[in-house]
Amino acid sequence: MSLLIRGGEVVTGRGRQRADVWCAGETITQVAPDLPAPPDATVVDATGKLVLPGFIDPHVHAYLPLTTVTAKSNFANCTRAALLGGTTCLMDFAGAGREKDFDEAWAAWSAQADGQASCDYAFHLMVRRFDSELQRQLERLVARGLKSLKIYLAYKPALAIPDEDLLRILQFAAANGLVVMAHCENAELIPFLQQQLLAAGKTGPEWHEPSRPPMVEAEGVCKFLTFAAAAGAKAYVVHLSCAEALSMTDRFRDKLAQLNIETMIQYLTLDQSYAARPDFEGAKWVLSPPLRTKADQEALWQGLADGRIDTLGTDHCPFDFHDQKTMGRGDFTKIPNGIAGVEERMALAYTAGVVGGRITLERLVQVAAENPAKIFGLWGRKGGIAPGFDADLVVWDPAARRTISVQTQSLDTDYNPYEGFAVQGAPEVVTVRGAIMVRNGRFCGPTGKGRLLM
Ligand code: MN
Ligand code: MN
């Protein structure tokens, strides 16, 4: 099996060139102009198109069974939507707080993904407590290639990690070179503010943001990075949403051996006015951290452009409006948190970021492909276009235009949070390890091709 992508403009984080990309089997073997096409090769004409590395989403919940509700997602539909959006590799989190230990969580997520995922995937391991038995399980996973852990400061008692366990897991991570990712919001302040608001009759979705304001996130960032600095661990702040939290990270840049910051496409393109839409419709845009102000959006774009923010993900976690988001009618604290995004991320980022003049295309490739690969130990296989890398490629039509709508999305959820957004740029052909998974913007690959990356 061989594939030649011919005549496109190849873009990496370091620049662009007119070149053909030759893939033998699952691997890129040559990148050079005017390569000859052997008679048995599949040839994709990329004339007038961009050839980009398959994008990586470092933060996705393809499967998420929470205590009271399960996200309306599975590995089959999530990875199909991701591929349709140009993402060829996603990272989920093994564990959601209900499993008895790491082995059970790992087995559950592996079983969900195996034979269902159409793109490649990795797992971060969710940690909410740490003891000697868990340490033995963790050591076995690290020996198999686990690179990253995830902890929550918020969501007490289901998910939040106690301080003593946090310090122990950070020390273990430092000793083993693992990246520790953290959801940074203060666990005590959120329920306190929620109860204050509810007692004052402030029960609608527009009160979700005031219940977890920027200072609550900035305090979480400060606490996590203080602990990480003390333990000497590599720290990764997930889904940073606002200027106040971003400036807090700046105080720690000289205190940590490795500090990476992630933001999400929703914080760059949506703002808190969405959650204030009348008749409870705002519940469609309830997620945590909450959507912020337009000024926060610009601060995040600036952080992506100047290098203070390293990665761009989605925190994809879809729910239906009817029957799921409506669980919180009359009490915003009961609205399931999360929105979809894997199908829309790259078109939105290309439109608002590149066409909008806020970041270069090379920078977009860095934050949505190269950096996730480098941070999580996949560089050399994923995120680049060079001999030896997996043949995960996107032929991107920079001129394609469409309007995002629930009518045309691939997911089976009953709304799209970006309904009505006009976007430019679309993946025309998407490959995973040399196999064409999307052609002419339609999914055509085999379900279940995806592999667990360790
Ligand atoms: Mn989170
Ligand atoms: Mn998440």
Tab-separated table of C-alpha atoms and ligand atoms in Angstrom:
chain	number	residue	atom	x	y	z
A	1	MET	CA	0.000	0.000	0.000
A	2	SER	CA	1.467	3.329	-0.986
A	3	LEU	CA	0.145	6.844	-1.149
A	4	LEU	CA	1.390	9.937	-2.955
A	5	ILE	CA	-0.008	13.334	-2.045
A	6	ARG	CA	1.019	15.469	-4.953
A	7	GLY	CA	1.346	19.154	-5.702
A	8	GLY	CA	0.312	20.682	-2.372
A	9	GLU	CA	1.950	23.214	-0.113
A	10	VAL	CA	3.358	21.315	2.865
A	11	VAL	CA	3.114	23.309	6.094
A	12	THR	CA	4.897	22.462	9.334
A	13	GLY	CA	5.698	24.520	12.410
A	14	ARG	CA	8.957	25.590	10.764
A	15	GLY	CA	7.661	26.819	7.450
A	16	ARG	CA	6.151	25.810	4.147
A	17	GLN	CA	7.258	24.390	0.821
A	18	ARG	CA	5.766	23.038	-2.371
A	19	ALA	CA	6.344	19.302	-2.082
A	20	ASP	CA	4.908	15.870	-2.652
A	21	VAL	CA	4.522	13.512	0.294
A	22	TRP	CA	5.277	9.869	-0.339
A	23	CYS	CA	3.986	7.285	2.117
A	24	ALA	CA	4.934	3.613	2.048
A	25	GLY	CA	2.571	1.532	4.150
A	26	GLU	CA	1.808	3.439	7.326
A	27	THR	CA	4.823	5.746	7.242
A	28	ILE	CA	5.966	8.917	5.505
A	29	THR	CA	9.105	8.039	3.567
A	30	GLN	CA	9.854	11.104	1.440
A	31	VAL	CA	8.931	14.780	1.265
A	32	ALA	CA	10.249	16.454	-1.879
A	33	PRO	CA	9.048	18.197	-5.045
A	34	ASP	CA	8.064	16.226	-8.129
A	35	LEU	CA	8.248	12.670	-6.843
A	36	PRO	CA	7.439	9.990	-9.434
A	37	ALA	CA	4.249	7.980	-8.891
A	38	PRO	CA	4.672	4.195	-9.195
A	39	PRO	CA	1.776	2.493	-11.005
A	40	ASP	CA	0.346	0.894	-7.860
A	41	ALA	CA	0.275	4.099	-5.782
A	42	THR	CA	-2.884	5.860	-4.692
A	43	VAL	CA	-2.434	9.454	-5.820
A	44	VAL	CA	-4.169	12.385	-4.139
A	45	ASP	CA	-4.009	15.623	-6.101
A	46	ALA	CA	-3.395	18.447	-3.623
A	47	THR	CA	-2.871	21.206	-6.179
A	48	GLY	CA	-3.984	24.500	-4.672
A	49	LYS	CA	-4.361	22.887	-1.259
A	50	LEU	CA	-2.358	22.837	1.960
A	51	VAL	CA	-0.866	19.597	3.257
A	52	LEU	CA	-0.838	19.661	7.065
A	53	PRO	CA	0.154	17.137	9.708
A	54	GLY	CA	-2.828	15.284	11.138
A	55	PHE	CA	-3.976	17.387	14.072
A	56	ILE	CA	-3.808	16.147	17.649
A	57	ASP	CA	-6.347	16.983	20.333
A	58	PRO	CA	-4.702	16.596	23.736
A	59	HIS	CA	-7.961	16.823	25.699
A	60	VAL	CA	-11.059	14.874	24.667
A	61	HIS	CA	-13.722	12.939	26.563
A	62	ALA	CA	-14.792	10.325	24.030
A	63	TYR	CA	-16.251	8.321	26.887
A	64	LEU	CA	-17.232	9.940	30.181
A	65	PRO	CA	-19.536	8.249	32.674
A	66	LEU	CA	-20.005	10.790	35.480
A	67	THR	CA	-21.889	10.191	38.707
A	68	THR	CA	-25.246	11.564	37.594
A	69	VAL	CA	-24.960	11.634	33.804
A	70	THR	CA	-22.886	10.141	30.984
A	71	ALA	CA	-21.664	12.318	28.121
A	72	LYS	CA	-23.449	11.573	24.838
A	73	SER	CA	-20.332	10.250	23.189
A	74	ASN	CA	-18.500	7.069	22.343
A	75	PHE	CA	-15.210	6.314	20.654
A	76	ALA	CA	-16.851	5.472	17.327
A	77	ASN	CA	-18.740	8.732	16.861
A	78	CYS	CA	-16.154	10.916	18.578
A	79	THR	CA	-13.229	9.726	16.461
A	80	ARG	CA	-15.313	9.924	13.279
A	81	ALA	CA	-16.195	13.543	14.082
A	82	ALA	CA	-12.545	14.242	14.930
A	83	LEU	CA	-11.375	12.880	11.579
A	84	LEU	CA	-13.999	14.914	9.724
A	85	GLY	CA	-12.510	17.941	11.440
A	86	GLY	CA	-8.896	17.082	10.550
A	87	THR	CA	-7.862	15.516	13.861
A	88	THR	CA	-6.086	12.176	13.479
A	89	CYS	CA	-5.062	11.532	17.070
A	90	LEU	CA	-6.838	12.323	20.306
A	91	MET	CA	-6.083	11.905	23.963
A	92	ASP	CA	-8.739	10.838	26.450
A	93	PHE	CA	-8.564	10.396	30.217
A	94	ALA	CA	-8.788	6.911	31.712
A	95	GLY	CA	-10.932	7.213	34.822
A	96	ALA	CA	-13.925	9.263	35.890
A	97	GLY	CA	-13.922	8.846	39.642
A	98	ARG	CA	-16.072	5.751	40.042
A	99	GLU	CA	-13.492	3.044	39.294
A	100	LYS	CA	-11.920	1.288	42.276
A	101	ASP	CA	-8.352	1.665	41.001
A	102	PHE	CA	-6.103	2.470	38.021
A	103	ASP	CA	-6.224	-1.034	36.548
A	104	GLU	CA	-10.012	-0.973	36.432
A	105	ALA	CA	-10.046	2.490	34.847
A	106	TRP	CA	-7.431	1.561	32.265
A	107	ALA	CA	-9.287	-1.627	31.350
A	108	ALA	CA	-12.607	0.213	31.053
A	109	TRP	CA	-11.283	2.912	28.715
A	110	SER	CA	-9.294	0.399	26.655
A	111	ALA	CA	-12.398	-1.723	26.205
A	112	GLN	CA	-14.413	1.310	25.113
A	113	ALA	CA	-11.864	2.360	22.497
A	114	ASP	CA	-10.635	-0.973	21.180
A	115	GLY	CA	-12.238	-1.785	17.841
A	116	GLN	CA	-14.329	1.421	17.992
A	117	ALA	CA	-11.846	4.263	17.515
A	118	SER	CA	-11.140	5.217	13.921
A	119	CYS	CA	-8.172	7.447	14.714
A	120	ASP	CA	-5.224	6.753	16.994
A	121	TYR	CA	-5.544	7.655	20.656
A	122	ALA	CA	-3.678	7.870	23.919
A	123	PHE	CA	-4.839	7.971	27.520
A	124	HIS	CA	-3.846	10.248	30.335
A	125	LEU	CA	-4.444	8.516	33.675
A	126	MET	CA	-6.896	10.176	36.060
A	127	VAL	CA	-5.667	10.219	39.675
A	128	ARG	CA	-7.893	11.224	42.608
A	129	ARG	CA	-5.971	9.515	45.395
A	130	PHE	CA	-2.621	7.806	45.762
A	131	ASP	CA	-1.372	5.011	48.010
A	132	SER	CA	1.113	2.148	47.862
A	133	GLU	CA	-1.196	-0.280	46.018
A	134	LEU	CA	-2.041	2.385	43.432
A	135	GLN	CA	1.654	3.156	43.123
A	136	ARG	CA	2.347	-0.481	42.121
A	137	GLN	CA	-0.354	-0.272	39.428
A	138	LEU	CA	1.004	3.058	38.236
A	139	GLU	CA	4.541	1.669	38.015
A	140	ARG	CA	3.287	-1.078	35.693
A	141	LEU	CA	1.536	1.468	33.458
A	142	VAL	CA	4.643	3.646	33.354
A	143	ALA	CA	6.693	0.588	32.350
A	144	ARG	CA	4.246	0.112	29.450
A	145	GLY	CA	4.746	3.714	28.325
A	146	LEU	CA	2.270	5.924	30.192
A	147	LYS	CA	3.428	9.556	29.929
A	148	SER	CA	0.866	11.674	31.740
A	149	LEU	CA	-1.444	11.957	34.737
A	150	LYS	CA	-4.493	14.125	35.307
A	151	ILE	CA	-5.655	15.534	38.607
A	152	TYR	CA	-8.605	17.720	39.595
A	153	LEU	CA	-8.433	20.430	42.214
A	154	ALA	CA	-12.188	21.004	41.840
A	155	TYR	CA	-15.216	18.675	42.078
A	156	LYS	CA	-15.160	17.569	45.693
A	157	PRO	CA	-15.704	14.805	46.712
A	158	ALA	CA	-16.031	12.864	43.442
A	159	LEU	CA	-12.836	13.895	41.693
A	160	ALA	CA	-10.769	16.379	43.714
A	161	ILE	CA	-7.456	15.064	45.030
A	162	PRO	CA	-6.487	15.749	48.674
A	163	ASP	CA	-3.357	17.875	49.178
A	164	GLU	CA	-1.270	15.056	50.686
A	165	ASP	CA	-2.027	12.750	47.749
A	166	LEU	CA	-1.365	15.587	45.304
A	167	LEU	CA	2.084	16.101	46.743
A	168	ARG	CA	2.835	12.358	46.668
A	169	ILE	CA	1.711	11.943	43.054
A	170	LEU	CA	3.722	15.002	42.001
A	171	GLN	CA	6.819	13.516	43.619
A	172	PHE	CA	6.214	10.207	41.854
A	173	ALA	CA	5.730	12.069	38.562
A	174	ALA	CA	8.943	14.057	39.075
A	175	ALA	CA	10.901	10.865	39.757
A	176	ASN	CA	9.453	9.167	36.662
A	177	GLY	CA	9.400	12.054	34.197
A	178	LEU	CA	5.615	12.114	33.896
A	179	VAL	CA	3.625	15.196	32.960
A	180	VAL	CA	0.958	16.121	35.526
A	181	MET	CA	-2.088	17.820	34.044
A	182	ALA	CA	-4.457	19.702	36.308
A	183	HIS	CA	-7.968	21.081	36.223
A	184	CYS	CA	-7.306	24.265	38.179
A	185	GLU	CA	-10.278	25.644	40.082
A	186	ASN	CA	-10.549	25.955	43.838
A	187	ALA	CA	-12.660	23.128	45.286
A	188	GLU	CA	-14.052	25.035	48.293
A	189	LEU	CA	-14.955	28.349	46.695
A	190	ILE	CA	-17.176	26.929	43.943
A	191	PRO	CA	-19.803	25.260	46.184
A	192	PHE	CA	-19.684	28.274	48.496
A	193	LEU	CA	-20.417	30.714	45.657
A	194	GLN	CA	-22.986	28.369	44.117
A	195	GLN	CA	-24.962	28.202	47.358
A	196	GLN	CA	-24.814	31.991	47.775
A	197	LEU	CA	-26.195	32.506	44.272
A	198	LEU	CA	-28.925	29.878	44.599
A	199	ALA	CA	-29.996	31.313	47.984
A	200	ALA	CA	-30.411	34.689	46.277
A	201	GLY	CA	-32.696	33.125	43.677
A	202	LYS	CA	-30.021	33.207	40.978
A	203	THR	CA	-30.733	29.790	39.497
A	204	GLY	CA	-30.332	30.190	35.702
A	205	PRO	CA	-27.393	29.163	33.500
A	206	GLU	CA	-26.106	32.754	33.395
A	207	TRP	CA	-25.038	32.310	37.049
A	208	HIS	CA	-22.673	29.461	36.266
A	209	GLU	CA	-19.853	31.884	35.362
A	210	PRO	CA	-20.193	34.003	38.521
A	211	SER	CA	-20.023	30.792	40.585
A	212	ARG	CA	-16.520	30.093	39.245
A	213	PRO	CA	-15.061	33.503	38.336
A	214	PRO	CA	-11.524	34.089	37.003
A	215	MET	CA	-10.077	34.464	40.505
A	216	VAL	CA	-11.193	30.932	41.359
A	217	GLU	CA	-9.323	29.602	38.337
A	218	ALA	CA	-6.267	31.796	39.012
A	219	GLU	CA	-6.144	30.505	42.599
A	220	GLY	CA	-6.255	26.927	41.271
A	221	VAL	CA	-3.390	27.665	38.878
A	222	CYS	CA	-1.392	29.224	41.730
A	223	LYS	CA	-1.958	26.249	44.024
A	224	PHE	CA	-1.186	23.598	41.421
A	225	LEU	CA	1.957	25.289	40.177
A	226	THR	CA	3.167	25.953	43.722
A	227	PHE	CA	2.845	22.238	44.516
A	228	ALA	CA	4.439	21.233	41.190
A	229	ALA	CA	7.353	23.607	41.759
A	230	ALA	CA	7.912	22.261	45.269
A	231	ALA	CA	7.912	18.670	44.000
A	232	GLY	CA	9.937	19.424	40.854
A	233	ALA	CA	7.281	17.958	38.552
A	234	LYS	CA	6.456	18.799	34.939
A	235	ALA	CA	3.196	20.753	35.025
A	236	TYR	CA	0.480	21.156	32.405
A	237	VAL	CA	-2.485	23.448	33.078
A	238	VAL	CA	-5.527	22.173	31.180
A	239	HIS	CA	-8.253	24.318	29.609
A	240	LEU	CA	-7.038	27.745	30.715
A	241	SER	CA	-9.897	30.165	30.060
A	242	CYS	CA	-8.989	33.714	31.089
A	243	ALA	CA	-6.410	36.488	31.294
A	244	GLU	CA	-6.244	36.375	35.092
A	245	ALA	CA	-5.248	32.703	35.128
A	246	LEU	CA	-2.800	33.247	32.263
A	247	SER	CA	-0.970	36.012	34.088
A	248	MET	CA	-0.793	33.752	37.154
A	249	THR	CA	1.096	31.153	35.083
A	250	ASP	CA	3.684	33.832	34.243
A	251	ARG	CA	4.777	34.000	37.881
A	252	PHE	CA	5.875	30.361	37.674
A	253	ARG	CA	7.806	30.367	34.392
A	254	ASP	CA	11.185	30.463	36.112
A	255	LYS	CA	10.165	28.081	38.898
A	256	LEU	CA	9.321	24.953	36.913
A	257	ALA	CA	11.505	22.721	34.770
A	258	GLN	CA	8.615	22.276	32.349
A	259	LEU	CA	5.397	24.276	32.246
A	260	ASN	CA	2.810	23.919	29.505
A	261	ILE	CA	-0.495	25.692	29.135
A	262	GLU	CA	-3.501	24.472	27.181
A	263	THR	CA	-6.484	26.471	26.029
A	264	MET	CA	-9.621	25.425	24.197
A	265	ILE	CA	-11.277	26.561	20.993
A	266	GLN	CA	-14.451	27.546	22.878
A	267	TYR	CA	-12.580	30.086	25.034
A	268	LEU	CA	-11.245	31.671	21.841
A	269	THR	CA	-14.530	31.858	19.946
A	270	LEU	CA	-17.425	31.940	22.437
A	271	ASP	CA	-18.048	34.275	25.375
A	272	GLN	CA	-20.208	34.379	28.490
A	273	SER	CA	-23.125	36.049	26.726
A	274	TYR	CA	-24.054	32.644	25.273
A	275	ALA	CA	-24.864	31.226	28.711
A	276	ALA	CA	-27.122	34.229	29.308
A	277	ARG	CA	-29.485	33.388	26.437
A	278	PRO	CA	-33.100	33.420	27.616
A	279	ASP	CA	-35.478	30.539	28.333
A	280	PHE	CA	-32.725	28.301	29.709
A	281	GLU	CA	-31.122	28.032	26.251
A	282	GLY	CA	-27.924	29.311	27.897
A	283	ALA	CA	-27.490	25.838	29.409
A	284	LYS	CA	-26.152	24.742	26.025
A	285	TRP	CA	-23.011	26.773	26.821
A	286	VAL	CA	-22.422	25.674	30.416
A	287	LEU	CA	-18.959	24.166	30.790
A	288	SER	CA	-16.081	24.516	33.237
A	289	PRO	CA	-14.178	26.696	33.456
A	290	PRO	CA	-16.996	28.885	32.104
A	291	LEU	CA	-16.972	30.975	28.952
A	292	ARG	CA	-15.453	34.378	29.744
A	293	THR	CA	-15.359	37.849	28.184
A	294	LYS	CA	-14.253	38.997	24.751
A	295	ALA	CA	-11.218	40.619	26.395
A	296	ASP	CA	-10.251	37.185	27.740
A	297	GLN	CA	-10.520	35.754	24.221
A	298	GLU	CA	-8.035	38.312	22.944
A	299	ALA	CA	-5.641	37.620	25.838
A	300	LEU	CA	-5.723	33.911	24.984
A	301	TRP	CA	-5.091	34.542	21.277
A	302	GLN	CA	-2.182	36.739	22.302
A	303	GLY	CA	-0.865	33.955	24.553
A	304	LEU	CA	-1.084	31.446	21.696
A	305	ALA	CA	0.721	33.848	19.374
A	306	ASP	CA	3.523	34.801	21.773
A	307	GLY	CA	4.235	31.263	23.003
A	308	ARG	CA	2.867	31.471	26.554
A	309	ILE	CA	0.095	29.036	25.592
A	310	ASP	CA	1.378	25.805	24.091
A	311	THR	CA	-1.610	23.735	23.013
A	312	LEU	CA	-5.125	24.122	21.627
A	313	GLY	CA	-7.678	21.407	22.419
A	314	THR	CA	-11.413	21.013	22.837
A	315	ASP	CA	-12.356	19.322	26.131
A	316	HIS	CA	-14.941	17.696	23.838
A	317	CYS	CA	-17.730	16.450	26.099
A	318	PRO	CA	-21.124	16.656	24.387
A	319	PHE	CA	-24.554	16.492	25.933
A	320	ASP	CA	-28.028	16.784	24.479
A	321	PHE	CA	-29.970	19.888	25.396
A	322	HIS	CA	-33.226	17.992	25.853
A	323	ASP	CA	-33.064	15.454	28.701
A	324	GLN	CA	-29.439	16.203	29.644
A	325	LYS	CA	-28.739	19.952	29.908
A	326	THR	CA	-32.338	20.346	31.094
A	327	MET	CA	-31.486	18.391	34.264
A	328	GLY	CA	-30.391	21.777	35.578
A	329	ARG	CA	-33.580	23.717	34.926
A	330	GLY	CA	-34.193	25.728	38.086
A	331	ASP	CA	-30.683	24.964	39.437
A	332	PHE	CA	-27.669	25.796	37.267
A	333	THR	CA	-25.398	23.606	39.430
A	334	LYS	CA	-27.170	20.531	38.047
A	335	ILE	CA	-26.529	21.365	34.367
A	336	PRO	CA	-24.096	18.786	32.934
A	337	ASN	CA	-20.839	20.611	32.122
A	338	GLY	CA	-19.440	20.327	28.624
A	339	ILE	CA	-19.829	20.928	24.905
A	340	ALA	CA	-18.795	19.253	21.644
A	341	GLY	CA	-15.868	20.484	19.572
A	342	VAL	CA	-13.709	17.860	17.860
A	343	GLU	CA	-15.403	18.308	14.505
A	344	GLU	CA	-15.272	22.114	14.594
A	345	ARG	CA	-11.936	22.891	16.310
A	346	MET	CA	-9.663	23.271	13.309
A	347	ALA	CA	-12.103	25.089	11.018
A	348	LEU	CA	-12.858	27.563	13.808
A	349	ALA	CA	-9.173	28.018	14.644
A	350	TYR	CA	-8.238	28.438	10.991
A	351	THR	CA	-11.009	30.977	10.473
A	352	ALA	CA	-10.636	33.054	13.646
A	353	GLY	CA	-6.903	32.521	14.069
A	354	VAL	CA	-5.264	32.346	10.641
A	355	VAL	CA	-7.783	34.087	8.369
A	356	GLY	CA	-8.510	36.487	11.237
A	357	GLY	CA	-4.819	37.409	11.413
A	358	ARG	CA	-4.272	36.467	15.065
A	359	ILE	CA	-1.816	33.590	14.569
A	360	THR	CA	0.104	32.201	11.624
A	361	LEU	CA	-0.733	28.863	10.056
A	362	GLU	CA	2.686	27.622	11.181
A	363	ARG	CA	1.804	28.545	14.770
A	364	LEU	CA	-1.552	26.762	14.463
A	365	VAL	CA	0.303	23.628	13.352
A	366	GLN	CA	2.564	23.973	16.391
A	367	VAL	CA	-0.210	24.318	18.975
A	368	ALA	CA	-2.610	21.773	17.477
A	369	ALA	CA	-0.180	19.114	16.247
A	370	GLU	CA	3.507	19.491	17.098
A	371	ASN	CA	3.340	20.592	20.721
A	372	PRO	CA	0.842	17.962	21.920
A	373	ALA	CA	3.063	15.320	20.287
A	374	LYS	CA	6.207	16.703	21.891
A	375	ILE	CA	4.740	17.191	25.374
A	376	PHE	CA	3.177	13.725	25.520
A	377	GLY	CA	6.035	11.720	24.043
A	378	LEU	CA	4.690	11.095	20.529
A	379	TRP	CA	7.051	13.316	18.530
A	380	GLY	CA	8.823	11.316	15.825
A	381	ARG	CA	5.603	9.380	15.156
A	382	LYS	CA	2.846	11.987	15.369
A	383	GLY	CA	2.445	15.691	14.672
A	384	GLY	CA	4.987	16.157	11.880
A	385	ILE	CA	5.517	15.720	8.150
A	386	ALA	CA	8.932	14.125	7.693
A	387	PRO	CA	10.330	10.682	6.884
A	388	GLY	CA	9.650	8.249	9.719
A	389	PHE	CA	6.469	9.906	10.986
A	390	ASP	CA	3.161	8.083	10.753
A	391	ALA	CA	1.335	8.997	7.537
A	392	ASP	CA	-1.323	11.042	9.347
A	393	LEU	CA	-2.046	13.875	6.942
A	394	VAL	CA	-4.664	16.472	6.153
A	395	VAL	CA	-5.200	17.925	2.702
A	396	TRP	CA	-6.738	21.247	3.664
A	397	ASP	CA	-8.796	23.347	1.272
A	398	PRO	CA	-8.130	26.914	2.418
A	399	ALA	CA	-10.954	28.338	0.324
A	400	ALA	CA	-13.807	26.046	1.385
A	401	ARG	CA	-16.631	27.857	3.150
A	402	ARG	CA	-19.559	26.530	5.125
A	403	THR	CA	-21.852	27.381	7.994
A	404	ILE	CA	-21.739	25.129	11.037
A	405	SER	CA	-25.085	23.563	11.888
A	406	VAL	CA	-26.591	20.698	13.820
A	407	GLN	CA	-28.212	19.736	10.504
A	408	THR	CA	-24.856	18.854	8.952
A	409	GLN	CA	-22.739	17.761	11.937
A	410	SER	CA	-21.790	14.112	12.218
A	411	LEU	CA	-22.605	13.742	15.934
A	412	ASP	CA	-26.064	12.640	17.054
A	413	THR	CA	-26.437	15.388	19.675
A	414	ASP	CA	-29.456	17.691	19.403
A	415	TYR	CA	-27.597	20.995	19.095
A	416	ASN	CA	-24.281	22.412	17.955
A	417	PRO	CA	-22.673	25.064	20.199
A	418	TYR	CA	-21.298	26.819	17.097
A	419	GLU	CA	-24.608	26.884	15.208
A	420	GLY	CA	-24.528	29.575	12.528
A	421	PHE	CA	-20.752	30.181	12.636
A	422	ALA	CA	-19.423	30.817	9.110
A	423	VAL	CA	-16.057	29.079	8.718
A	424	GLN	CA	-13.420	29.013	6.042
A	425	GLY	CA	-11.039	26.117	5.396
A	426	ALA	CA	-11.901	22.441	5.526
A	427	PRO	CA	-10.172	19.071	5.488
A	428	GLU	CA	-10.744	17.490	2.106
A	429	VAL	CA	-8.694	14.328	2.576
A	430	VAL	CA	-7.575	12.926	5.943
A	431	THR	CA	-5.327	9.908	6.386
A	432	VAL	CA	-4.434	7.767	9.391
A	433	ARG	CA	-1.211	5.769	8.968
A	434	GLY	CA	-1.557	5.915	5.191
A	435	ALA	CA	-5.234	4.924	5.003
A	436	ILE	CA	-7.678	7.476	3.610
A	437	MET	CA	-10.331	8.034	6.292
A	438	VAL	CA	-11.982	11.179	4.897
A	439	ARG	CA	-12.382	12.020	1.233
A	440	ASN	CA	-14.231	15.042	-0.180
A	441	GLY	CA	-15.148	15.877	3.374
A	442	ARG	CA	-16.920	12.532	3.910
A	443	PHE	CA	-15.936	9.758	6.295
A	444	CYS	CA	-14.902	6.717	4.263
A	445	GLY	CA	-12.540	4.804	6.521
A	446	PRO	CA	-13.000	1.638	8.480
A	447	THR	CA	-14.348	2.097	12.015
A	448	GLY	CA	-11.971	0.619	14.539
A	449	LYS	CA	-8.700	1.276	12.760
A	450	GLY	CA	-7.423	3.401	15.656
A	451	ARG	CA	-4.611	2.176	17.862
A	452	LEU	CA	-3.690	2.896	21.448
A	453	LEU	CA	-0.421	4.830	21.558
A	454	MET	CA	1.866	4.032	24.496
B	1	MN	MN	-11.856	19.900	33.476
B	2	MN	MN	-11.830	17.711	30.499
